[in-house]
Short mmCIF file of C-alpha atoms and ligand atoms in Angstrom, two decimals:
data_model
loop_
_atom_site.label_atom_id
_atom_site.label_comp_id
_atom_site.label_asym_id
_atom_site.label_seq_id
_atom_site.Cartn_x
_atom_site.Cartn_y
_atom_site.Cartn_z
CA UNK A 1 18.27 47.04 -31.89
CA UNK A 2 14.99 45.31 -30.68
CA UNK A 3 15.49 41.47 -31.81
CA UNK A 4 12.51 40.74 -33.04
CA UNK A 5 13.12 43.33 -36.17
CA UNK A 6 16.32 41.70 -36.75
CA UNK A 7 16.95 41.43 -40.44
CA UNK A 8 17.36 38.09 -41.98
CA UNK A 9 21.32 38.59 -43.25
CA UNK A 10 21.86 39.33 -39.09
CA UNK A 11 19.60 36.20 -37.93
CA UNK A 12 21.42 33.79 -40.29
CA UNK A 13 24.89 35.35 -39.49
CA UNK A 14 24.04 34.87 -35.42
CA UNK A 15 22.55 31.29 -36.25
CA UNK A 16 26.30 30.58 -38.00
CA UNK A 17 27.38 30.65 -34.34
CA UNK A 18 25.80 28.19 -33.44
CA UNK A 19 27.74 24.82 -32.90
CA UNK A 20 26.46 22.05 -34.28
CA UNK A 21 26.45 18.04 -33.28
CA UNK A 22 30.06 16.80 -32.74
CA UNK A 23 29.82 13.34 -34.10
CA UNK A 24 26.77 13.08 -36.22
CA UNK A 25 24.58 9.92 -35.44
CA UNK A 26 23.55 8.53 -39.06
CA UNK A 27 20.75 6.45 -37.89
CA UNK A 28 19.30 9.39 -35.49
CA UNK A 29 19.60 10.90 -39.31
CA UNK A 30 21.69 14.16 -37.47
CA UNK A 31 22.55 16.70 -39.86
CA UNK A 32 21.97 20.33 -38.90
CA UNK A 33 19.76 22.61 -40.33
CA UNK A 34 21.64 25.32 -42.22
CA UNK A 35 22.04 28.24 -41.07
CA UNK A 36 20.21 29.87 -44.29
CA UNK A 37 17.74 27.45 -43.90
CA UNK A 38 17.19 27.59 -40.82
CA UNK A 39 16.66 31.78 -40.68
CA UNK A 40 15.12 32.02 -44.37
CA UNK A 41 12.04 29.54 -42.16
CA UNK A 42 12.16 31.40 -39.00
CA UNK A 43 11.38 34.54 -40.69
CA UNK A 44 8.78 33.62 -42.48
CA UNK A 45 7.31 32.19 -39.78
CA UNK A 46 7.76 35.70 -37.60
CA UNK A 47 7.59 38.11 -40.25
CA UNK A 48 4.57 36.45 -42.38
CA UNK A 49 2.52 34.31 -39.81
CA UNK A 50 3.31 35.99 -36.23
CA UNK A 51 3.85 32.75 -35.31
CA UNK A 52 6.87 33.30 -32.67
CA UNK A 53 6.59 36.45 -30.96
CA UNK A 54 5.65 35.43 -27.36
CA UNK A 55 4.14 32.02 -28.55
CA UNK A 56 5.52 29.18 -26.72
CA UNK A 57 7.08 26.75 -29.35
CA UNK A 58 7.84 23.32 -29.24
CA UNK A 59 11.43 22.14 -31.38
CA UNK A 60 10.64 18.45 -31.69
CA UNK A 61 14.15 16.62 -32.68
CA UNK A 62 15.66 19.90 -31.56
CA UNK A 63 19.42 18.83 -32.08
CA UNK A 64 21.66 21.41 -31.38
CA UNK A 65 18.97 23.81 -31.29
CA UNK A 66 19.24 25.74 -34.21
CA UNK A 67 16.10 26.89 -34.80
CA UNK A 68 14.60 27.21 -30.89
CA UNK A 69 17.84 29.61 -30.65
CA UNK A 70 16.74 31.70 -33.71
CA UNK A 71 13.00 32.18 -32.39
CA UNK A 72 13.86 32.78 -28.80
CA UNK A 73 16.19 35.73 -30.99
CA UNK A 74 12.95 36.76 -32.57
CA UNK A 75 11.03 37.33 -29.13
CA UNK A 76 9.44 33.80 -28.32
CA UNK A 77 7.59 33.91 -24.96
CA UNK A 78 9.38 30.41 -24.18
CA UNK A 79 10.85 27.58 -26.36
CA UNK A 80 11.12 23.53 -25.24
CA UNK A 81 13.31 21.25 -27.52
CA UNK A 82 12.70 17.53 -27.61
CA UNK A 83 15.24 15.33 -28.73
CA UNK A 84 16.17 11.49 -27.83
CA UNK A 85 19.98 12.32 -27.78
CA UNK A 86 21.63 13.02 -25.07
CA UNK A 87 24.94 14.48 -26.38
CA UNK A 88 23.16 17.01 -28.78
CA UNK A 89 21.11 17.91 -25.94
CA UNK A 90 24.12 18.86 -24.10
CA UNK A 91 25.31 21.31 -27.33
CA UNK A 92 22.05 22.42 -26.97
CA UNK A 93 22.83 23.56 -23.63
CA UNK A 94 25.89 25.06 -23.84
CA UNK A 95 24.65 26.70 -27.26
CA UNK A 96 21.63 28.25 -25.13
CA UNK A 97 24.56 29.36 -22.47
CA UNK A 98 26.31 31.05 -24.90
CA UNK A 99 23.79 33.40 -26.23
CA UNK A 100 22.42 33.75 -22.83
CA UNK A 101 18.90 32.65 -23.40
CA UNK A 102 16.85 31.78 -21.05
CA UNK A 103 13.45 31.30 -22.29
CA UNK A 104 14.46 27.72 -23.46
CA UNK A 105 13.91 24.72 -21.80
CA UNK A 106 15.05 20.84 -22.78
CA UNK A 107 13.21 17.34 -22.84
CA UNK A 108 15.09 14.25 -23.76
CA UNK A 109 12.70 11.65 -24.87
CA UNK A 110 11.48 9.77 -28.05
CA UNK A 111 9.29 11.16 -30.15
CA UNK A 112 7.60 7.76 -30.99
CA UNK A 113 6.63 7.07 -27.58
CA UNK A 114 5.54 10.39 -26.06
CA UNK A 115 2.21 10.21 -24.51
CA UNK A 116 -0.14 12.48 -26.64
CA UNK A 117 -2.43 13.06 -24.17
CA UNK A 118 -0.39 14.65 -21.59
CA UNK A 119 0.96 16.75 -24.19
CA UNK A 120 -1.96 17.92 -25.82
CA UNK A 121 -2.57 21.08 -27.17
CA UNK A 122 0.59 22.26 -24.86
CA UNK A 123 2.14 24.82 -27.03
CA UNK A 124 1.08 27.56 -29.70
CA UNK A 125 3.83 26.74 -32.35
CA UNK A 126 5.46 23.76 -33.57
CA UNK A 127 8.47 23.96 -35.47
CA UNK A 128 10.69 20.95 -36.56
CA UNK A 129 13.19 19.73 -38.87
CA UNK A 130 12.64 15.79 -37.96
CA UNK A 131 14.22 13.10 -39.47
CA UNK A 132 12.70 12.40 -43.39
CA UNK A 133 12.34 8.92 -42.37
CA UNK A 134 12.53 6.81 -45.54
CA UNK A 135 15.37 4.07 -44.83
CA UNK A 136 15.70 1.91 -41.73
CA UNK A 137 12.84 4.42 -39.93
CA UNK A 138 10.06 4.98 -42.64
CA UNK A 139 7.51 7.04 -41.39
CA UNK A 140 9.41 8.40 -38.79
CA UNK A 141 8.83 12.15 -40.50
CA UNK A 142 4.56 11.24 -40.34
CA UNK A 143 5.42 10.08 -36.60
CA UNK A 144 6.89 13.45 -35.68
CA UNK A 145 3.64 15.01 -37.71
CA UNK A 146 1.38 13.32 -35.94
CA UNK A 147 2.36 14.31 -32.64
CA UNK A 148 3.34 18.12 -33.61
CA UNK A 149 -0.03 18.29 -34.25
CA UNK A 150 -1.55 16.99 -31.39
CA UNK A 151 0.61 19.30 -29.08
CA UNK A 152 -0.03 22.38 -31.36
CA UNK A 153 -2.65 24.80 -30.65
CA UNK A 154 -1.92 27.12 -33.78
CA UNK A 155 -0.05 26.00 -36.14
CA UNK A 156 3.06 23.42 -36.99
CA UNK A 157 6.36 24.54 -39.68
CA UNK A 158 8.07 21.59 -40.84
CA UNK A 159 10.59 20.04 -43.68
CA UNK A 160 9.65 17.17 -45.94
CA UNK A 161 10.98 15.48 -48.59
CA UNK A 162 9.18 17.03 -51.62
CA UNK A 163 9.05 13.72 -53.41
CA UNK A 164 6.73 12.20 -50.44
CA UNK A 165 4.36 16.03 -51.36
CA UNK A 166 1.50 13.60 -51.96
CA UNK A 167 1.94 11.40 -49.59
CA UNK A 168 2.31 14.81 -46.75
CA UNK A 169 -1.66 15.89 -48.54
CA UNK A 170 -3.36 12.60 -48.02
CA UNK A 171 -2.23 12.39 -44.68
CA UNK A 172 -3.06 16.22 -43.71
CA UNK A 173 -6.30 15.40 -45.38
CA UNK A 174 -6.99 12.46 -43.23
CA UNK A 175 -6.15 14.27 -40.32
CA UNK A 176 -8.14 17.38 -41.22
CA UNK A 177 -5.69 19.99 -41.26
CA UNK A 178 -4.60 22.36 -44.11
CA UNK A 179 -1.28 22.02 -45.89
CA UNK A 180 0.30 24.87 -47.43
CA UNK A 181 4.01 24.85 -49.12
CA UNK A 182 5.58 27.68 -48.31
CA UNK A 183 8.43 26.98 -49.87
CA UNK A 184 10.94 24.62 -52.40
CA UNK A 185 14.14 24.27 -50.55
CA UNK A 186 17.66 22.64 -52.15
CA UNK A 187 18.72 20.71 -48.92
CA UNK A 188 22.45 19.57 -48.69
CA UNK A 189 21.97 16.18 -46.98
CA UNK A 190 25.18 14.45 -45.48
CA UNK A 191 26.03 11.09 -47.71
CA UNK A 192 24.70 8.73 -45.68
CA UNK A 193 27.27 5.99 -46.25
CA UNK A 194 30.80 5.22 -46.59
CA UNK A 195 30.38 3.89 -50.58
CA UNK A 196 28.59 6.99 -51.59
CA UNK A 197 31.26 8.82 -53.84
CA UNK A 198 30.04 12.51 -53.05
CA UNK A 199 30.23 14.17 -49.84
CA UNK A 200 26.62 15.12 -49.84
CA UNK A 201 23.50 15.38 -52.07
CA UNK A 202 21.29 17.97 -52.68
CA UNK A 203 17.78 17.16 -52.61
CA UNK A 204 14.08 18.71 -52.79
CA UNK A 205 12.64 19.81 -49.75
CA UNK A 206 9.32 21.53 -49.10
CA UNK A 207 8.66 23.80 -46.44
CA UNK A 208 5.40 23.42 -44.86
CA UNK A 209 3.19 24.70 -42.76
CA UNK A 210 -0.20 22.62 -41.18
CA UNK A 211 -2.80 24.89 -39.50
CA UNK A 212 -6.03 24.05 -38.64
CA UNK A 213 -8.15 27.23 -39.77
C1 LIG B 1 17.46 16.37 -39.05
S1 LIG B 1 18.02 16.46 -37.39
C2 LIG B 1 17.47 18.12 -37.00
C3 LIG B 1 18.20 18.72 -35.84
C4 LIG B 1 17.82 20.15 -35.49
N1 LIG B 1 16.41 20.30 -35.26
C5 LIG B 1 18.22 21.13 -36.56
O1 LIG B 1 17.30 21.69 -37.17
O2 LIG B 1 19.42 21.34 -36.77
C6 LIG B 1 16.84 15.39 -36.59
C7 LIG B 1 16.94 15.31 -35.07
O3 LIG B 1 15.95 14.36 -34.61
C8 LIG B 1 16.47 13.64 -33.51
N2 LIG B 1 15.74 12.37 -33.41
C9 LIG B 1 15.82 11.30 -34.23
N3 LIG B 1 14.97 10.33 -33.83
C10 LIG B 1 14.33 10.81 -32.73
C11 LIG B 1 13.32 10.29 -31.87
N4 LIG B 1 12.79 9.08 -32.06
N5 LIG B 1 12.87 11.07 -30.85
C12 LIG B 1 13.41 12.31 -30.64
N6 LIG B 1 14.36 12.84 -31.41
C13 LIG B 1 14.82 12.12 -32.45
C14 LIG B 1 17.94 13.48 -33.83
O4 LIG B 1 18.72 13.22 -32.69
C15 LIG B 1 18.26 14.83 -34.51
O5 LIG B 1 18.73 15.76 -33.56
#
């Protein structure tokens, strides 16, 4: 079977092999992007955009690497992941190992202080899950926008927090790119903290993609 006409149900059942961070760092806000999630996006992205076959794609707060491991599955030309932690960088690694992919390549650095300029315009696709940012690191999410944007030549797929929607347009206006929601997601979020009474929430996420046609 050629990979890049994998069918979702066999993307999302290779992306459940994928091991995900061993201890969690709450403030780095590290939970893992389902694997549903994470190939229901991918797919689209492939399938309705062509925005993965032999691009090169940045994964900006890559993680484990969930999602740089499902497009270099789907025929990426080559795939960087960014991330500030060491540790999930190194599950990143041996996840890579596993499925013997080597079109993927790893940065560790922060986000918030990456030079712009050497990075701009670097890379076709951006495609991120970053941290919502709206505790101790507000605006960390518009942060990681920012500079997708400025390294993306084509286009840049990313989560947000539905309930900031408006906040996502005004800034995409300011910044002159379009916004389109691709999709509503129900996104099982960790509990944060040891008083909260439920293992995890569900809450409203929007799938979105910035372009600048
Ligand atoms: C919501 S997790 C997403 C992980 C992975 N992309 C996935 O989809 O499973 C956010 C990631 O951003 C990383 N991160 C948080 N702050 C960062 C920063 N300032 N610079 C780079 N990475 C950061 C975390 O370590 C974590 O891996």
């Amino acid at each position: 079977m050629c990979l890049q006409d994998m069918k979702l149900k066999e993307l999302e059942g290779c992306l459940q092999q994928v091991d995900v961070f061993e201890s969690p760092k709450l403030l780095l806000e590290q939970y893992p992007t389902r694997p549903h999630i994470a190939a229901c996006m991918l797919y689209t992205i492939h399938n309705t955009f062509g925005d993965i076959e032999d691009k090169v794609i940045a994964d900006l707060g890559c993680g484990c690497g969930v999602l740089s491991i499902g497009a270099a599955m789907l025929g990426a030309g080559f795939c960087i992941g960014f991330d500030i932690d060491e540790d999930a960088l190194d599950t990143f690694r041996t996840n890579s190992e596993e499925f013997e992919l080597s079109n993927i390549d790893l940065v560790q650095c922060d986000i918030c202080s990456m030079a712009p300029t050497n990075l701009e315009k670097s890379v076709d696709t951006v495609i991120m899950n970053p941290p919502f940012g709206t505790k101790h690191n507000k605006g960390m999410d518009m942060k990681f926008l920012k500079t997708a944007l400025q390294m993306a030549r084509t286009s840049v797929y990313s989560l947000h927090k539905t309930s900031t929607r408006e906040h996502v347009q005004k800034k995409a206006a300011d910044w002159k790119v379009k916004m389109e929601v691709i999709a509503e997601l129900r996104y099982d979020l960790p509990a944060t903290y040891k008083f909260h009474k439920k293992k995890s929430v569900d809450i409203e996420v929007d799938f979105i993609r910035f372009s600048f046609d």
